[in-house]
mmCIF file of N, CA and C in Angstrom:
data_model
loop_
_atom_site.group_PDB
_atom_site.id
_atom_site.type_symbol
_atom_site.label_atom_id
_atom_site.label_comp_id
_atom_site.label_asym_id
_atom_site.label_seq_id
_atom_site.Cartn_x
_atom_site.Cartn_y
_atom_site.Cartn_z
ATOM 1 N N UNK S 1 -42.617 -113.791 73.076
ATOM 2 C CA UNK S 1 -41.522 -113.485 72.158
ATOM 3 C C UNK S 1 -41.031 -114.788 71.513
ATOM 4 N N UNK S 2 -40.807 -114.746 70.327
ATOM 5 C CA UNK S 2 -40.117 -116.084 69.406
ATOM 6 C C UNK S 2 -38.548 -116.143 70.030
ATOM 7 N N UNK S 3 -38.616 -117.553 70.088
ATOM 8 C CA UNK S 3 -37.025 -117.738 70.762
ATOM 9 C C UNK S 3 -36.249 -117.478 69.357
ATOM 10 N N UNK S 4 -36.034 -117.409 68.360
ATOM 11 C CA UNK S 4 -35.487 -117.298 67.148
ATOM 12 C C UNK S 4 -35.019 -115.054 67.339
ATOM 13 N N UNK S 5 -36.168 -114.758 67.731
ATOM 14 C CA UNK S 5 -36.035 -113.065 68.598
ATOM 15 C C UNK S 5 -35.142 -113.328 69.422
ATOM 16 N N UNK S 6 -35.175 -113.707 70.545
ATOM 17 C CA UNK S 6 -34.569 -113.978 71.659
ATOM 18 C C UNK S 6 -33.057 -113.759 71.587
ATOM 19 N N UNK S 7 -32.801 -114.951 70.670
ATOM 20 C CA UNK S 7 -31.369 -115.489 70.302
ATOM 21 C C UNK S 7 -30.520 -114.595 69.815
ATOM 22 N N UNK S 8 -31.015 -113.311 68.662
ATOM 23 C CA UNK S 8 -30.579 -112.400 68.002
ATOM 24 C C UNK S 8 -30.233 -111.358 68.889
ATOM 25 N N UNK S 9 -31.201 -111.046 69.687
ATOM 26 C CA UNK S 9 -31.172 -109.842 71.088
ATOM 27 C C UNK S 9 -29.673 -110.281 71.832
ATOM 28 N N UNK S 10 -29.935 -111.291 72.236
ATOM 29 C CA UNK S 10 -28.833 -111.631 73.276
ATOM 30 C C UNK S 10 -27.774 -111.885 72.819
ATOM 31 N N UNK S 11 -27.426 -112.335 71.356
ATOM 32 C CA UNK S 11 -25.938 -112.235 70.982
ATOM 33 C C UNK S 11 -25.270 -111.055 70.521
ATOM 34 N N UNK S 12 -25.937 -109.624 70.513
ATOM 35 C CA UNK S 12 -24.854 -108.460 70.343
ATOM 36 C C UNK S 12 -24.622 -108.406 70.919
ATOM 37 N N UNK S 13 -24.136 -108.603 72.410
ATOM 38 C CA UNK S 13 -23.112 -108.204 72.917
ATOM 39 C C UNK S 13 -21.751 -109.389 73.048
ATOM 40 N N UNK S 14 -21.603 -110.098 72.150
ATOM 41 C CA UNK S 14 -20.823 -111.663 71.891
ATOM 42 C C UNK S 14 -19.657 -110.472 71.367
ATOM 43 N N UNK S 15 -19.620 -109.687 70.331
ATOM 44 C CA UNK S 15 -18.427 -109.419 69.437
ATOM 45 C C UNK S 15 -17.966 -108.362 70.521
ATOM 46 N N UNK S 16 -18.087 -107.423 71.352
ATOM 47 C CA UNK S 16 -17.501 -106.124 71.978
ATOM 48 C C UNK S 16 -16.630 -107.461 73.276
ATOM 49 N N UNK S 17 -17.496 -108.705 73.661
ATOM 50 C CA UNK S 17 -16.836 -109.352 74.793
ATOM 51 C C UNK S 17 -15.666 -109.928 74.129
ATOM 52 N N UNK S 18 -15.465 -110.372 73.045
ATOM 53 C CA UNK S 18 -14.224 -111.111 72.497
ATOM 54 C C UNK S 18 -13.350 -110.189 71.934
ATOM 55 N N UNK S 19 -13.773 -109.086 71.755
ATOM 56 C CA UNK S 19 -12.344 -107.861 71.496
ATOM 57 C C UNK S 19 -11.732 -107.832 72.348
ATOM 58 N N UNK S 20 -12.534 -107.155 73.569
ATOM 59 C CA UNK S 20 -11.740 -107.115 75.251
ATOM 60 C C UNK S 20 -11.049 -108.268 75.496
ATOM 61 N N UNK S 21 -11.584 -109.444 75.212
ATOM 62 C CA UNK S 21 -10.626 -110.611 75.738
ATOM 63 C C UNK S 21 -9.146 -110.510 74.865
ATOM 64 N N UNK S 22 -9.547 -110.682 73.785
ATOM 65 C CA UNK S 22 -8.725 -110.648 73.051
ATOM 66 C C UNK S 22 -7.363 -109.379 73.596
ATOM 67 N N UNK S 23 -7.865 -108.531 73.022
ATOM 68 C CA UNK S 23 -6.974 -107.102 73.658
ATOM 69 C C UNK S 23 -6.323 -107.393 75.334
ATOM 70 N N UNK S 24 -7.249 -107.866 75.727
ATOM 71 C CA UNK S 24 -6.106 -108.188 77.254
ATOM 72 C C UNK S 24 -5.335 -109.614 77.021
ATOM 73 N N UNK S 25 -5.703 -110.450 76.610
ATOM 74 C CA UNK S 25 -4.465 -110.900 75.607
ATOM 75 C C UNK S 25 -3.844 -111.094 75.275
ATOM 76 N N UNK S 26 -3.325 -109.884 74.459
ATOM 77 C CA UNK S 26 -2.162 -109.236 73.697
ATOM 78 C C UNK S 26 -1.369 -108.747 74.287
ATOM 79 N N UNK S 27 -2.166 -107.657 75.204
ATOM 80 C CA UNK S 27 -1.480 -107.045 76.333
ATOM 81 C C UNK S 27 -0.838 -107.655 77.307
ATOM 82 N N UNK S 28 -1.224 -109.077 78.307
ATOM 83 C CA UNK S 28 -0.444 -109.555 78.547
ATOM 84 C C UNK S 28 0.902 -110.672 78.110
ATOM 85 N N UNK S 29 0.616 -110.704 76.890
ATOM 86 C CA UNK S 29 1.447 -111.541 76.243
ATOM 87 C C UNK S 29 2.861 -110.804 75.792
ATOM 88 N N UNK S 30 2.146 -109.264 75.157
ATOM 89 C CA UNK S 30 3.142 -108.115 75.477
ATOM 90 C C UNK S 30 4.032 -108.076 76.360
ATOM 91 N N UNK S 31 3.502 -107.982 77.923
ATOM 92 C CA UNK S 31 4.232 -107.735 78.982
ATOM 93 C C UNK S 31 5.212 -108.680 79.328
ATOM 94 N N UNK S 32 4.289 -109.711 78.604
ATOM 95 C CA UNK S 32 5.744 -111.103 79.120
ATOM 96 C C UNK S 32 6.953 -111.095 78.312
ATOM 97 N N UNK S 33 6.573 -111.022 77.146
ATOM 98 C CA UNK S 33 7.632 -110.613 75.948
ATOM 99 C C UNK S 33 8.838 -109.641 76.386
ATOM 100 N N UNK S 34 8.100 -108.648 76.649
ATOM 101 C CA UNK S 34 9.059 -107.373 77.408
ATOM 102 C C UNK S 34 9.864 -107.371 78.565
ATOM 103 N N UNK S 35 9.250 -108.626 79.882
ATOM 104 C CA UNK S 35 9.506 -108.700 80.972
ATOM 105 C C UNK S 35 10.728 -109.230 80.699
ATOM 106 N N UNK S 36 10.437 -110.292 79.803
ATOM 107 C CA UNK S 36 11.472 -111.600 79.559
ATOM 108 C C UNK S 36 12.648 -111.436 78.942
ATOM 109 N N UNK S 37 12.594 -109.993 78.040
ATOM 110 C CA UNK S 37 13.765 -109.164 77.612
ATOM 111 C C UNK S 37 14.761 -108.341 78.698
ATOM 112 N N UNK S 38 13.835 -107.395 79.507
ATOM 113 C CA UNK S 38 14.099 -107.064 80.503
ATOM 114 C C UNK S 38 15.065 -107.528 81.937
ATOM 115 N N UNK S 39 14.163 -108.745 82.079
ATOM 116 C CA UNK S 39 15.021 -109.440 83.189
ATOM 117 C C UNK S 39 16.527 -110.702 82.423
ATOM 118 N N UNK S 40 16.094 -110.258 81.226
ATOM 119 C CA UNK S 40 17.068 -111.830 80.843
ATOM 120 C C UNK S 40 18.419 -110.822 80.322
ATOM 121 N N UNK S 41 18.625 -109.339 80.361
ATOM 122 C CA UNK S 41 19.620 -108.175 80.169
ATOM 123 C C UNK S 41 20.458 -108.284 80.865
ATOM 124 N N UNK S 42 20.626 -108.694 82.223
ATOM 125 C CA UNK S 42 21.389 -109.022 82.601
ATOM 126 C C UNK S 42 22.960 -108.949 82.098
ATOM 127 N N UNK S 43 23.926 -108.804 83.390
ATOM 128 C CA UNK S 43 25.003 -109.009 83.156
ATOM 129 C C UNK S 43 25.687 -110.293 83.145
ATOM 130 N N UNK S 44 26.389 -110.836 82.710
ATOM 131 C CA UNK S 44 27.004 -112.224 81.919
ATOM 132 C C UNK S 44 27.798 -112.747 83.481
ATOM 133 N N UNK S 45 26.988 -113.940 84.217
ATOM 134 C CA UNK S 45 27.720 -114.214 84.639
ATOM 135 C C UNK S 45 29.091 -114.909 84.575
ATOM 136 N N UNK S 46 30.098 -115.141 85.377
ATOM 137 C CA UNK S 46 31.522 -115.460 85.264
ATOM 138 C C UNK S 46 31.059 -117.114 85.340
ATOM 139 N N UNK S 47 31.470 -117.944 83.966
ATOM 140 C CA UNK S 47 31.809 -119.342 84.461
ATOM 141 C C UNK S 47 32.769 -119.783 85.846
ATOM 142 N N UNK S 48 32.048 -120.840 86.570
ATOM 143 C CA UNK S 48 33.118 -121.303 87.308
ATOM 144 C C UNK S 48 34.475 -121.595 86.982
ATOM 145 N N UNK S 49 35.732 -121.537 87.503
ATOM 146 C CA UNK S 49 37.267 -122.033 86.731
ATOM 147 C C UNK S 49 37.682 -123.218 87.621
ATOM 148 N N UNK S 50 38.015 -124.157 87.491
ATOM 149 C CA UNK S 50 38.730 -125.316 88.140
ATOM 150 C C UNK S 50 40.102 -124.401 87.953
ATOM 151 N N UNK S 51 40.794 -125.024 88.647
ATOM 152 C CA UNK S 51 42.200 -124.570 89.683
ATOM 153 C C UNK S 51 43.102 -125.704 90.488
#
């Protein structure tokens, strides 16, 4: 087989692996976004008062 064959065979599956990466990703970049909304809702704590 011509390595020039070779090369062509073995790179379709290059574009379906960098969607998935991509897409998980997003997705976790999502979750942090959301988390970081989530946990930062919180209620307002009370400044300390000198006295």
């Amino acid at each position: 087989m011509c390595k020039a064959n070779q090369f062509l065979e073995e790179e379709g599956a290059v574009s379906p692996v960098i969607g998935v990466i991509l897409m998980v990703a997003i997705t976790v970049i999502l979750a942090a976004v959301i988390a970081a909304f989530v946990f930062g809702m919180g209620p307002p704590e009370q400044a300390p008062q000198a006295s």
